[in-house]
CSV table of C-alpha atoms in Angstrom, one decimal:
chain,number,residue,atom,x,y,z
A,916,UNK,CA,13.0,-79.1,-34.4
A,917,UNK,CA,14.7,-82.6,-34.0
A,918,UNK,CA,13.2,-85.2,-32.2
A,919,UNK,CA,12.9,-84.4,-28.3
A,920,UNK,CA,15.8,-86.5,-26.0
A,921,UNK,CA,14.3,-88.6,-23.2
A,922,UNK,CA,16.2,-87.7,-20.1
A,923,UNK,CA,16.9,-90.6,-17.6
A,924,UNK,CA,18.1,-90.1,-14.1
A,925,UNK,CA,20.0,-92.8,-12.0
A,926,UNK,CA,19.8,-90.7,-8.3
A,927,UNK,CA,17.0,-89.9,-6.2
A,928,UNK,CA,16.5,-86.5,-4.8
A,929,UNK,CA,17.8,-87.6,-1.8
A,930,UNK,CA,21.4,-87.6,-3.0
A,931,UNK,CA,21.3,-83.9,-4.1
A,932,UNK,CA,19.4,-82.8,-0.8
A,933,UNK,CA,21.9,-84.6,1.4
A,934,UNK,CA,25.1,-83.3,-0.7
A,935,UNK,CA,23.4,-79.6,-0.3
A,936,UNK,CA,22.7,-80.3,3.6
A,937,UNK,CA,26.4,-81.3,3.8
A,938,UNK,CA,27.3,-78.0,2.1
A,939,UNK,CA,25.2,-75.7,4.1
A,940,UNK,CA,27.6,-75.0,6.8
A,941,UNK,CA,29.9,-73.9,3.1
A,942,UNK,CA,27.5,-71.9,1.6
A,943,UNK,CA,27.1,-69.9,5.0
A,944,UNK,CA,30.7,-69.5,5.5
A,945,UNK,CA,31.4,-67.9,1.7
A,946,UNK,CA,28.3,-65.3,2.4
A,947,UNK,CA,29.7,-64.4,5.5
A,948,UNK,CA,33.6,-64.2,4.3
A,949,UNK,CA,33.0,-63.2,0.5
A,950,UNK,CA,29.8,-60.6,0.3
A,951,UNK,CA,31.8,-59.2,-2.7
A,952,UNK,CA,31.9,-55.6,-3.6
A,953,UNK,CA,29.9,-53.4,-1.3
A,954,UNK,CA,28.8,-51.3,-4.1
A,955,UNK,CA,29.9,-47.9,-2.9
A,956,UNK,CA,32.1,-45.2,-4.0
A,957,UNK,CA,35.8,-45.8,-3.7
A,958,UNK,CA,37.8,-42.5,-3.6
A,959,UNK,CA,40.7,-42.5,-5.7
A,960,UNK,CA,43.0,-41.2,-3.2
A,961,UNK,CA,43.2,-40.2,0.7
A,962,UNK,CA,45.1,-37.0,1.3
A,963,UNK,CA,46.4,-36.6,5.1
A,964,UNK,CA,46.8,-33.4,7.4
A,965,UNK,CA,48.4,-33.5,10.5
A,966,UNK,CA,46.1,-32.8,13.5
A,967,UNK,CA,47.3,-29.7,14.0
A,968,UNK,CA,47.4,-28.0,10.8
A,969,UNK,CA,44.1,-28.9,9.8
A,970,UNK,CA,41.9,-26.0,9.6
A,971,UNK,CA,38.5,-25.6,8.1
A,972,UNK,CA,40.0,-24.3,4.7
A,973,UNK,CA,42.4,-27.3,4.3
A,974,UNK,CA,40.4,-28.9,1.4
A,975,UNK,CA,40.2,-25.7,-0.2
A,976,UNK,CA,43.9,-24.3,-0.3
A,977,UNK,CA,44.9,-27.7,-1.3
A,978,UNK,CA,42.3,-27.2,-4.3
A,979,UNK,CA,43.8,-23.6,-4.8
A,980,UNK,CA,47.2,-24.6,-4.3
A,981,UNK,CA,47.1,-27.0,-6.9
A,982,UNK,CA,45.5,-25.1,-9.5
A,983,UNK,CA,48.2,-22.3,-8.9
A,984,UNK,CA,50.6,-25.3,-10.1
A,985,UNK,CA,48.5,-26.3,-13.0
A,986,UNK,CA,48.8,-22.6,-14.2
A,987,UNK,CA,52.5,-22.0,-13.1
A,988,UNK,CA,53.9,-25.4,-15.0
A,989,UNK,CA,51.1,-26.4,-17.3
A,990,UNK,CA,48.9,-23.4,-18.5
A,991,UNK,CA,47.1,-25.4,-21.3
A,992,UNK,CA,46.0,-28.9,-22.4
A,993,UNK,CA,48.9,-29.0,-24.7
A,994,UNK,CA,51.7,-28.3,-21.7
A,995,UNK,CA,50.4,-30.7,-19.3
A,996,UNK,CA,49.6,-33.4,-22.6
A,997,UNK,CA,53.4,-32.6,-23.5
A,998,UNK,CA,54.6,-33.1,-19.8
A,999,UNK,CA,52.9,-36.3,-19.0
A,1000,UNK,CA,52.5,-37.9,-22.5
A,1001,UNK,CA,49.1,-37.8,-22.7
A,1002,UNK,CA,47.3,-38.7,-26.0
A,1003,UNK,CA,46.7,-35.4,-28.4
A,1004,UNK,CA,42.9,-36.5,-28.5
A,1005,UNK,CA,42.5,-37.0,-25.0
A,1006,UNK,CA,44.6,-33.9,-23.4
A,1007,UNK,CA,42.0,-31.4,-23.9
A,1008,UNK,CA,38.9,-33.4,-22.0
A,1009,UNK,CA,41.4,-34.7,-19.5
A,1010,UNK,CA,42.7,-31.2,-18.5
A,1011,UNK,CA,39.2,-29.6,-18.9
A,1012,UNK,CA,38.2,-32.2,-16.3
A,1013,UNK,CA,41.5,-31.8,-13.9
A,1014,UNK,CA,40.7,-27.8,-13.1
A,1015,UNK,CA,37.2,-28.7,-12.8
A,1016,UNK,CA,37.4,-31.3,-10.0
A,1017,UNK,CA,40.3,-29.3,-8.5
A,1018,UNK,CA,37.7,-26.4,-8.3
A,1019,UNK,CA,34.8,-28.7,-7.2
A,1020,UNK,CA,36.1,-31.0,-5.3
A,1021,UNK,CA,39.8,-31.2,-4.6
A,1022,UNK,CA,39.9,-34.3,-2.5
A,1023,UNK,CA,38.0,-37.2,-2.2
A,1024,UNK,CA,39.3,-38.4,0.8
A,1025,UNK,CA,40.6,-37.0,3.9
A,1026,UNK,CA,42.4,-38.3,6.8
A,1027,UNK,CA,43.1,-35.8,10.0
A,1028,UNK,CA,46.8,-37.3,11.1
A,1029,UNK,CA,47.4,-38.2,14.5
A,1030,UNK,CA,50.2,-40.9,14.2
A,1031,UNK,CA,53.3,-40.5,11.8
A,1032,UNK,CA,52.5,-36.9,10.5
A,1033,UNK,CA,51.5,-35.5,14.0
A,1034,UNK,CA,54.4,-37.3,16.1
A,1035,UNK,CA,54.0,-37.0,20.2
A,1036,UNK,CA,52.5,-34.2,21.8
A,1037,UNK,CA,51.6,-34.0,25.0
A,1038,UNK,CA,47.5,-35.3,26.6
A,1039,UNK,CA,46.0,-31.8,26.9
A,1040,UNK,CA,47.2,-30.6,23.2
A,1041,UNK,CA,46.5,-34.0,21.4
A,1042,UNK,CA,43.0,-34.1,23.2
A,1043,UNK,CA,42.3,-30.3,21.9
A,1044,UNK,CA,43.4,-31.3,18.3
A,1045,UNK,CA,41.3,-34.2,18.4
A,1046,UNK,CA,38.1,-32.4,19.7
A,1047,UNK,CA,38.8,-29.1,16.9
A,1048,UNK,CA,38.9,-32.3,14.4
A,1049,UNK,CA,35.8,-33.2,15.6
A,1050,UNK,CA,33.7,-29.6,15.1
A,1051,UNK,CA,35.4,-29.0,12.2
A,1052,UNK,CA,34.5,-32.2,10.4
A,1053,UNK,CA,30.8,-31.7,11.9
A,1054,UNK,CA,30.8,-28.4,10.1
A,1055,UNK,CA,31.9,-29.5,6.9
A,1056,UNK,CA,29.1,-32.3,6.3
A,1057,UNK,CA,26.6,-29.7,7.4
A,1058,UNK,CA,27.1,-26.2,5.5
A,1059,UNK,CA,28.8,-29.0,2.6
A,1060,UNK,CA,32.1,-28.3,2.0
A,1061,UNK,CA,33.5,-31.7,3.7
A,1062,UNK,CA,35.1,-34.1,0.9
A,1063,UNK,CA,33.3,-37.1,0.6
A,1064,UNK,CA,35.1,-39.4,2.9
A,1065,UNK,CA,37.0,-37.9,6.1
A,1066,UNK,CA,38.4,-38.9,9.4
A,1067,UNK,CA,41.4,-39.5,11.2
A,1068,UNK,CA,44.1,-41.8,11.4
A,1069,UNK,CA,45.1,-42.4,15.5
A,1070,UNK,CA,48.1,-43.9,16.9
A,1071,UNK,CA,48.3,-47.8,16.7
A,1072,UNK,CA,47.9,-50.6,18.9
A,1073,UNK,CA,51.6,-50.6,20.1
A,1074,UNK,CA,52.0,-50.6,23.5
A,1075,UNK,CA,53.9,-47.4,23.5
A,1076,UNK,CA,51.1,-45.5,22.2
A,1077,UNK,CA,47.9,-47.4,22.4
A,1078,UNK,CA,46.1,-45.8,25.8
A,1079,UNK,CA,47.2,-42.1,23.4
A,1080,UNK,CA,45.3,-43.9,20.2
A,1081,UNK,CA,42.2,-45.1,22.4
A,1082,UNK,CA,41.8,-42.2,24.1
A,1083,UNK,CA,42.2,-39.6,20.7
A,1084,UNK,CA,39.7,-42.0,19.1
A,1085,UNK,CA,37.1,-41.6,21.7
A,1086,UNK,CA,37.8,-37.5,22.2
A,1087,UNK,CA,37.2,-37.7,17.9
A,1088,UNK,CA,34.1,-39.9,18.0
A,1089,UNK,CA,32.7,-38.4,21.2
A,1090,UNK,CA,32.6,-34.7,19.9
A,1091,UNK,CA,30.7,-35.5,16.7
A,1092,UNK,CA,28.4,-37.3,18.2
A,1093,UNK,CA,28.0,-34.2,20.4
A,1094,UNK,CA,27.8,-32.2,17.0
A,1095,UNK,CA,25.2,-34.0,15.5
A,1096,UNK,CA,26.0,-37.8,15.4
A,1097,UNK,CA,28.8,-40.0,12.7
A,1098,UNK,CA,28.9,-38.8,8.9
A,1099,UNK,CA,27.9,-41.0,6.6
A,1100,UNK,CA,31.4,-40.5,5.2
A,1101,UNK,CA,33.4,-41.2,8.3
A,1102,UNK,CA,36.8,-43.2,8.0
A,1103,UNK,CA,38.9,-44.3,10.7
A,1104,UNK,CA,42.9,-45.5,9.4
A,1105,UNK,CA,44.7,-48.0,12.4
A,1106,UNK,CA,47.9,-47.6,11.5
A,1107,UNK,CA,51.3,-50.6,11.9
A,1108,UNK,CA,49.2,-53.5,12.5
A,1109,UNK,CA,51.8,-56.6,12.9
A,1110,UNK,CA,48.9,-58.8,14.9
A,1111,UNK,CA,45.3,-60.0,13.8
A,1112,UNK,CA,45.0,-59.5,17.7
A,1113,UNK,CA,45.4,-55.6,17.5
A,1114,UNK,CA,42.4,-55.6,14.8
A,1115,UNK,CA,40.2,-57.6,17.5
A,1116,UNK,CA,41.6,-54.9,20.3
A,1117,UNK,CA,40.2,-51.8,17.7
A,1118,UNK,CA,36.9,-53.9,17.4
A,1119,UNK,CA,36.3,-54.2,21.0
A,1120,UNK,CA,37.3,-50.5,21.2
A,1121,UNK,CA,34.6,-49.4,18.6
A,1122,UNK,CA,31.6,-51.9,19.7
A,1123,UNK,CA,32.4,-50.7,23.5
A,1124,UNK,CA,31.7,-46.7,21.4
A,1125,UNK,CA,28.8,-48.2,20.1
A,1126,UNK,CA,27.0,-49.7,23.0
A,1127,UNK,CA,28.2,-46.7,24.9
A,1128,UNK,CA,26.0,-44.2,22.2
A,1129,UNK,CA,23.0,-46.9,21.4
A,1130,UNK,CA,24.4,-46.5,17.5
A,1131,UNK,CA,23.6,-50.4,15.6
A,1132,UNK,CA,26.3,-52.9,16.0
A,1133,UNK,CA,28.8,-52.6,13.2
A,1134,UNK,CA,28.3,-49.2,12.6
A,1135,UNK,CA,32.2,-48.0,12.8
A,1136,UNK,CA,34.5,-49.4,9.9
A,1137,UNK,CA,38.1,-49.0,9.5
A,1138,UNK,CA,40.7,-49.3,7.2
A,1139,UNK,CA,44.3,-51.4,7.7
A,1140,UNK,CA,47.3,-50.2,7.5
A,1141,UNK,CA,50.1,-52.6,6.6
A,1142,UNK,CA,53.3,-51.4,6.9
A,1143,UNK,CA,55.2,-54.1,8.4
A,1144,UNK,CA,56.4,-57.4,7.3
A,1145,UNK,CA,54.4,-59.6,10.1
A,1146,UNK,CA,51.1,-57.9,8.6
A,1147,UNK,CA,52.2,-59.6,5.2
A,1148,UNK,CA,53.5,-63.3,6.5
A,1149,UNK,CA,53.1,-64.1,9.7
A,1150,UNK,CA,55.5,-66.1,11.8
A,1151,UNK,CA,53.7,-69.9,11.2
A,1152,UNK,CA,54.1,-69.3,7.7
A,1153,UNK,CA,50.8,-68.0,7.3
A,1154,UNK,CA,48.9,-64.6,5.5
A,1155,UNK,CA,48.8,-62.8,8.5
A,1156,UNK,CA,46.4,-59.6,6.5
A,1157,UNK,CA,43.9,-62.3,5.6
A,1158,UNK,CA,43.4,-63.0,9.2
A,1159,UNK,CA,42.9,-59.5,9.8
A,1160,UNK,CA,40.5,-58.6,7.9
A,1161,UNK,CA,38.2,-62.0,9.5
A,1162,UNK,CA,39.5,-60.4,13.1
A,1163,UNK,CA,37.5,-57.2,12.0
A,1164,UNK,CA,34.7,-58.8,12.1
A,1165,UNK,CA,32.9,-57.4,8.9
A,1166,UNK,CA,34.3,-53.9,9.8
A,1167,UNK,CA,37.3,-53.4,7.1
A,1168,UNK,CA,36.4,-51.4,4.6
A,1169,UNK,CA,40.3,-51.1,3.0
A,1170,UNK,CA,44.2,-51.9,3.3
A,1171,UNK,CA,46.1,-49.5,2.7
A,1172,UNK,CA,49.9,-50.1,1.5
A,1173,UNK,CA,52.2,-47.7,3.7
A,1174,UNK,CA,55.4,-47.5,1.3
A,1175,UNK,CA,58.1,-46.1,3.2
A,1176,UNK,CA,57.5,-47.5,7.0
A,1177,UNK,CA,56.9,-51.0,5.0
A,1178,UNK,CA,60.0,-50.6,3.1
A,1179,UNK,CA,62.2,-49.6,6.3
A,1180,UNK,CA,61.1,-53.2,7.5
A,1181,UNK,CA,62.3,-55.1,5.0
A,1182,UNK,CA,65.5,-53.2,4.7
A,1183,UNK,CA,65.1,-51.3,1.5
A,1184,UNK,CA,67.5,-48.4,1.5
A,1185,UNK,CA,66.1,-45.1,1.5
A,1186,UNK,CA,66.8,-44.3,-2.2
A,1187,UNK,CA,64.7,-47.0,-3.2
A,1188,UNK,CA,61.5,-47.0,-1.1
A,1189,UNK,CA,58.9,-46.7,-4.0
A,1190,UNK,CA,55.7,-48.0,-4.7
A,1191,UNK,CA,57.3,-49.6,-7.4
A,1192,UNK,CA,59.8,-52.0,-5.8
A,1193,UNK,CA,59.3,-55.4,-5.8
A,1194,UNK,CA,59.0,-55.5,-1.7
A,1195,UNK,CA,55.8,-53.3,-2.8
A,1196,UNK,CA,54.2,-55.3,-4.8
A,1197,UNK,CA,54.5,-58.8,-3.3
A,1198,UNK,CA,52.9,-57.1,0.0
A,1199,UNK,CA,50.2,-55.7,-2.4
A,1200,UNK,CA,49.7,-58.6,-4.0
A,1201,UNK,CA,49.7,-60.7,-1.2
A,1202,UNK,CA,47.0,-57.5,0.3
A,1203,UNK,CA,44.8,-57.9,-3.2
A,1204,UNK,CA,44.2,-61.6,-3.0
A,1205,UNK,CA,43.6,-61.8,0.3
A,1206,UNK,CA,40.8,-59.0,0.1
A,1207,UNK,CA,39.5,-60.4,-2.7
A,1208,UNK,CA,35.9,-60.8,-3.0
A,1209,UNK,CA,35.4,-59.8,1.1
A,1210,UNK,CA,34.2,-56.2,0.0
A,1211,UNK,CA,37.4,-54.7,1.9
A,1212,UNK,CA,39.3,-52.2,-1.0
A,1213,UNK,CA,42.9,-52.4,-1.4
A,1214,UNK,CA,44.7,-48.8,-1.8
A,1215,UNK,CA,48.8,-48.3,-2.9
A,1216,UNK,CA,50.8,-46.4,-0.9
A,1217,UNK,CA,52.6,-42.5,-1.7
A,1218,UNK,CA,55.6,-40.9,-3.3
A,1219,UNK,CA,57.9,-38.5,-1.1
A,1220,UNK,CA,59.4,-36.7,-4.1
A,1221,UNK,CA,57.0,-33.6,-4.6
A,1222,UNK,CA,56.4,-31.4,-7.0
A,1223,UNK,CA,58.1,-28.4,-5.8
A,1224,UNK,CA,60.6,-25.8,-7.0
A,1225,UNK,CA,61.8,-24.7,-10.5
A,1226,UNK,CA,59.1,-25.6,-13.2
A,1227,UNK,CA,61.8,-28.7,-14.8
A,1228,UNK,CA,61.9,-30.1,-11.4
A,1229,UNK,CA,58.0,-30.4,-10.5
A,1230,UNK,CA,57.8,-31.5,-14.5
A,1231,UNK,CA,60.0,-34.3,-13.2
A,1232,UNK,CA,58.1,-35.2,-9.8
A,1233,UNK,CA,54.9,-34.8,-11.9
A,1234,UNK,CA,56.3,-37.7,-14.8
A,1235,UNK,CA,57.0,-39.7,-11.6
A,1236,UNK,CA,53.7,-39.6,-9.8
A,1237,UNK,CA,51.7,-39.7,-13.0
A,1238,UNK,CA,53.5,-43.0,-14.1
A,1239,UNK,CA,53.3,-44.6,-10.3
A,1240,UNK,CA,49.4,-43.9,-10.8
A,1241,UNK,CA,49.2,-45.2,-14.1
A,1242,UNK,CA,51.1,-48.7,-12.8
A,1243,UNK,CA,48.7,-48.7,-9.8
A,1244,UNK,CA,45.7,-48.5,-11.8
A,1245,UNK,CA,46.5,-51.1,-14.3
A,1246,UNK,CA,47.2,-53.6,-11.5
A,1247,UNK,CA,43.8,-52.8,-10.0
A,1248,UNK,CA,44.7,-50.3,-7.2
A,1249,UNK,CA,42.3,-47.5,-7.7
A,1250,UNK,CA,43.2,-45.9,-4.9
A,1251,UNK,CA,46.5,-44.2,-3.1
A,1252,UNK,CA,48.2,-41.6,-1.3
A,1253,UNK,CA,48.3,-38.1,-1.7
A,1254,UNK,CA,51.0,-35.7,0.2
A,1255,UNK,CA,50.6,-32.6,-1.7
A,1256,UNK,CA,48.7,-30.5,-3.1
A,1257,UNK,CA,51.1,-30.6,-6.3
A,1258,UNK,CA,50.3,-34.0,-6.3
A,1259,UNK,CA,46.1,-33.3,-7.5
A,1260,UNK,CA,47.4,-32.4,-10.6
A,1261,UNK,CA,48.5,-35.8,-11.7
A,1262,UNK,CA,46.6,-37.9,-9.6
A,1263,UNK,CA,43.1,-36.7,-11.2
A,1264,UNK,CA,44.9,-36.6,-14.9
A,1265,UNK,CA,46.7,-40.3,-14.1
A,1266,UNK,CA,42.9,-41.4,-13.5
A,1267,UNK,CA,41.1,-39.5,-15.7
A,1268,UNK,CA,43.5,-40.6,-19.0
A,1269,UNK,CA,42.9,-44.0,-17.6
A,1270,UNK,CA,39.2,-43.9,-17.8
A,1271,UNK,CA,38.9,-41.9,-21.3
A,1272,UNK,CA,41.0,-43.9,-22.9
A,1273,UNK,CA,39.3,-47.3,-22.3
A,1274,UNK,CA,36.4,-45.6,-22.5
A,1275,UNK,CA,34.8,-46.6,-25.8
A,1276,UNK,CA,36.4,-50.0,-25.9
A,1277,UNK,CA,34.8,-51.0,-22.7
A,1278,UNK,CA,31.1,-49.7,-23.7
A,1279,UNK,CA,31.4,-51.4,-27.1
A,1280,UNK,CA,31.9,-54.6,-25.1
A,1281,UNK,CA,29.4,-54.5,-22.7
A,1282,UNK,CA,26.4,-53.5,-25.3
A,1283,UNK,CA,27.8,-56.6,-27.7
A,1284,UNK,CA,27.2,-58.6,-23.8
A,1285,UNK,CA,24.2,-57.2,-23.3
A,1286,UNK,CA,23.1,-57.6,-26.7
A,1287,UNK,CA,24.5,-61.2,-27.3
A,1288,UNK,CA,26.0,-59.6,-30.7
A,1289,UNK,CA,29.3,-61.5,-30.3
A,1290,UNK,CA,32.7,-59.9,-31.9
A,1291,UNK,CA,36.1,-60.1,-32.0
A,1292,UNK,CA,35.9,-61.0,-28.4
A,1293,UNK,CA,34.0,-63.3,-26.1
A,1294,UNK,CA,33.2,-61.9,-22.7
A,1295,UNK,CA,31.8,-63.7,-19.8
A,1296,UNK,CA,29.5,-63.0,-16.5
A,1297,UNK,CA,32.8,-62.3,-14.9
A,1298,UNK,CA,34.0,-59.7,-17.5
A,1299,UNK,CA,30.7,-57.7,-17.6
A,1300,UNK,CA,31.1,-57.4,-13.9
A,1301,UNK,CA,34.9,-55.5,-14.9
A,1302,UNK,CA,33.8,-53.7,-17.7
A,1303,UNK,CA,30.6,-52.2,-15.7
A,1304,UNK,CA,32.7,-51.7,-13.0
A,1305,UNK,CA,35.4,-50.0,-15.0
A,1306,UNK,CA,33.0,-47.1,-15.6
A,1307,UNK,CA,31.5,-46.9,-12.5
A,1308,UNK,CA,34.7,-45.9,-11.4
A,1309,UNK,CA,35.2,-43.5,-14.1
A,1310,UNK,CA,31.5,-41.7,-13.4
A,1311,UNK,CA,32.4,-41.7,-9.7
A,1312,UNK,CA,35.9,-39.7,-10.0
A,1313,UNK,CA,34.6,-37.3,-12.6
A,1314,UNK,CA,36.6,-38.9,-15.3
A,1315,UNK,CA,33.4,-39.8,-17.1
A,1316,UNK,CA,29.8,-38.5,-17.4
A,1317,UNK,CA,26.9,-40.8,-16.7
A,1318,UNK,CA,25.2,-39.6,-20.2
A,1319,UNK,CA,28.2,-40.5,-22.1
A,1320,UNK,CA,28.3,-44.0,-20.4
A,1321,UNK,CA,24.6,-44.4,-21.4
A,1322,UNK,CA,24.6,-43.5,-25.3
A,1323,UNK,CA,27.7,-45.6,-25.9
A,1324,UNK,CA,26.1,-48.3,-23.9
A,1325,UNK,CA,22.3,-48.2,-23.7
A,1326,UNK,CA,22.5,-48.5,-19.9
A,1327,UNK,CA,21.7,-46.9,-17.0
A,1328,UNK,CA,23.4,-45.8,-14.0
A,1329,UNK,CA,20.7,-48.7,-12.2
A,1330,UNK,CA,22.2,-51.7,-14.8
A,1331,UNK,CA,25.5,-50.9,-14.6
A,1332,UNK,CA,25.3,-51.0,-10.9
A,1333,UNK,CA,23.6,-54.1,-11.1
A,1334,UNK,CA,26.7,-55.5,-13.2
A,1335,UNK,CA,29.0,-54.3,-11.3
A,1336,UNK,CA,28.0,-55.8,-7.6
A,1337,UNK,CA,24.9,-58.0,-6.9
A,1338,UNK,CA,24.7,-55.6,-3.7
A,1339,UNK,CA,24.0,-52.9,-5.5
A,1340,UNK,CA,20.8,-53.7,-7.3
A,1341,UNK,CA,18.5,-56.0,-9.3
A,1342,UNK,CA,19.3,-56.5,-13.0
A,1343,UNK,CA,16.9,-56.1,-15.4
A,1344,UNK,CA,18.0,-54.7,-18.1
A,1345,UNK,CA,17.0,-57.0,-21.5
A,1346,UNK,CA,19.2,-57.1,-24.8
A,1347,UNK,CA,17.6,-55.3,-27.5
């Protein structure tokens, strides 16, 4: 030990309690805008049904339907492997794992479609579809064959259509309370948002539900649709979705990219309305840093090629959607649009290859973090956060098993949470 420093001071305490006063007002205003992650499960996908054709075996003939693909284009590991280009190590855990979810649980999340995918109808038979929407999700969540997240997507604020949305969301809302009260997995969508003014409208609507039922205040959350330009950049100049998401009033829980309807607004042709284009990913990347530490989830949009028809033709749709998923993952959208059940395929092998593959690297990193042990790399506070978040995500989808995680890491479900989200839990995990 060298000799000990003397440590001098020139400011009284005074200075640092009035600079933290002045600050307070700050501090406040970052808790209340940036919570961070709200340490829940994000699906990695929401599937919609039109009103009308959901029934209460939807989630399992989409489950059926897609297996029947898997074995009609891609019997074994090796065919769907050769298909998609998935690693020779990997294909035969990834496709072991892809009939088993499609058998357990086909869909993650669900979202009964009264806007684009339903179209007009008239009062009586929209009101009916909503109420059977109702029962039927009531039903699910009890005997437990709902999907973890489900609800409905209504009409927009528009004035065309907005008493049609109000009135759909109430006759939804309404009958499960009847049935029982709101699932713990309840998701509402409001579609073509173009003013943070129409988010405040959909908050009134919800808190007037609330007060109306005696459920707490803020119970409802709801997801953003942006699929037009004036959600993106507003007229002043400004980020019009970052204002939305502060006009919901701590009720967001996602934005969600619609492809095509955002694409017809900036006047991309119809043969090149992809998730790909670069229209679609200045509006997601404009989406992603404005949600950004608020807890509110950013999800990509869909492809409208599907997998259909002679087996070199869904080989092709299947290459397309597994590569779109691929790029979305990589640039931190872990969640998007399903249309078809030929879609499952890929989507859960996309996400699952993802996960596998980076599985070992991103254990071996965190244990060196947690143990201090160093390495070819040095990782920060910030990084553990990723890396701990990166296989939450893959033990939450089914790509990865929570023992696996554990021997390559020496952590537990508990620390990685803890990691991943100060919201959900207390580290206290020590290095060995």
């Amino acid at each position: 030990m060298g000799q000990q420093e003397k440590v001098a001071t020139s400011l009284a305490g005074a200075v640092s309690d009035g600079i933290s006063a002045s600050l307070a007002p700050v501090d406040a205003e970052l808790a209340r805008r940036y919570p961070g992650d709200p340490g829940t499960r994000q699906p990695v996908h929401t599937v919609y049904v039109p009103g009308d054709i959901f029934t209460a075996g939807t989630l399992r003939t989409w489950g059926d339907e897609a297996l029947k693909a898997l074995d009609e284009h891609a019997p074994d590991a090796a065919a769907l492997a050769g298909v998609l280009g998935i690693p020779d190590e990997l294909a035969g855990p990834v496709h072991d794992r892809v009939r088993a979810k499609l058998e357990r649980e086909p869909v993650e999340d669900l979202r009964i479609d009264f806007e684009d995918g339903y179209g007009p109808r008239s009062d009586a038979e929209e009101d009916e579809a909503a109420a059977r929407a109702a029962r039927l999700v009531s039903q699910a969540y009890a005997d437990g064959t709902a999907a973890p997240y489900m609800g409905i997507r209504m009409k927009c604020m528009e004035a065309a259509v907005r008493d049609r949305g109000i009135r759909t969301t109430d006759v939804f809302l309404t009958g499960l309370m009847r049935a029982g009260g709101l699932p713990d997995g309840l998701v509402l969508t409001l579609p073509k948002v173009t003013y943070p003014e129409q988010v405040t409208a959909f908050v009134q609507l919800l808190e007037a539900f609330e007060q109306a039922h005696g459920l707490p205040d803020g119970r409802i959350g709801f997801e953003i649709q942006i699929e037009t330009s004036q959600s993106i950049l507003a007229a002043d100049g400004t980020a019009a979705v970052a204002r939305m998401i502060d006009a919901a009033r701590g009720r967001a829980t996602g934005l969600h990219y619609g492809t095509f309807d955002y694409s017809a607004c900036v006047g991309v042709s119809a043969a090149y309305q992809a998730s790909d284009h670069p229209a679609a990913d200045h509006a997601k990347a404009v989406m992603q840093v404005a949600a950004a530490g608020t807890g509110v989830r950013v999800s990509d949009g869909s492809t409208n090629v599907l997998p259909v028809g002679p087996t070199p033709q869904v080989h092709e749709a299947w290459r397309l959607h597994y590569g779109l998923t691929r790029r979305a993952l990589a640039r931190a959208y872990y969640q998007g649009w399903d249309m078809h059940p030929g879609h499952l395929p890929t989507r859960y092998a996309a996400v699952y290859t993802f996960y596998r593959e980076g599985l070992e690297q991103a254990a071996a990193r965190l244990a060196a973090y947690v143990a201090k042990a160093g390495g070819d790399v040095m990782d920060e506070p910030a990084t553990a956060k990723a890396l701990s978040g990166y296989l939450l995500r893959g033990i939450d989808c089914g790509a990865l098993d929570t023992d696996e995680v554990a021997k390559l890491t020496g952590l537990t479900r508990a620390d990685l949470d803890a990691f991943a989200s100060p919201r959900r839990g207390t580290l206290t995990v020590t290095a060995p």
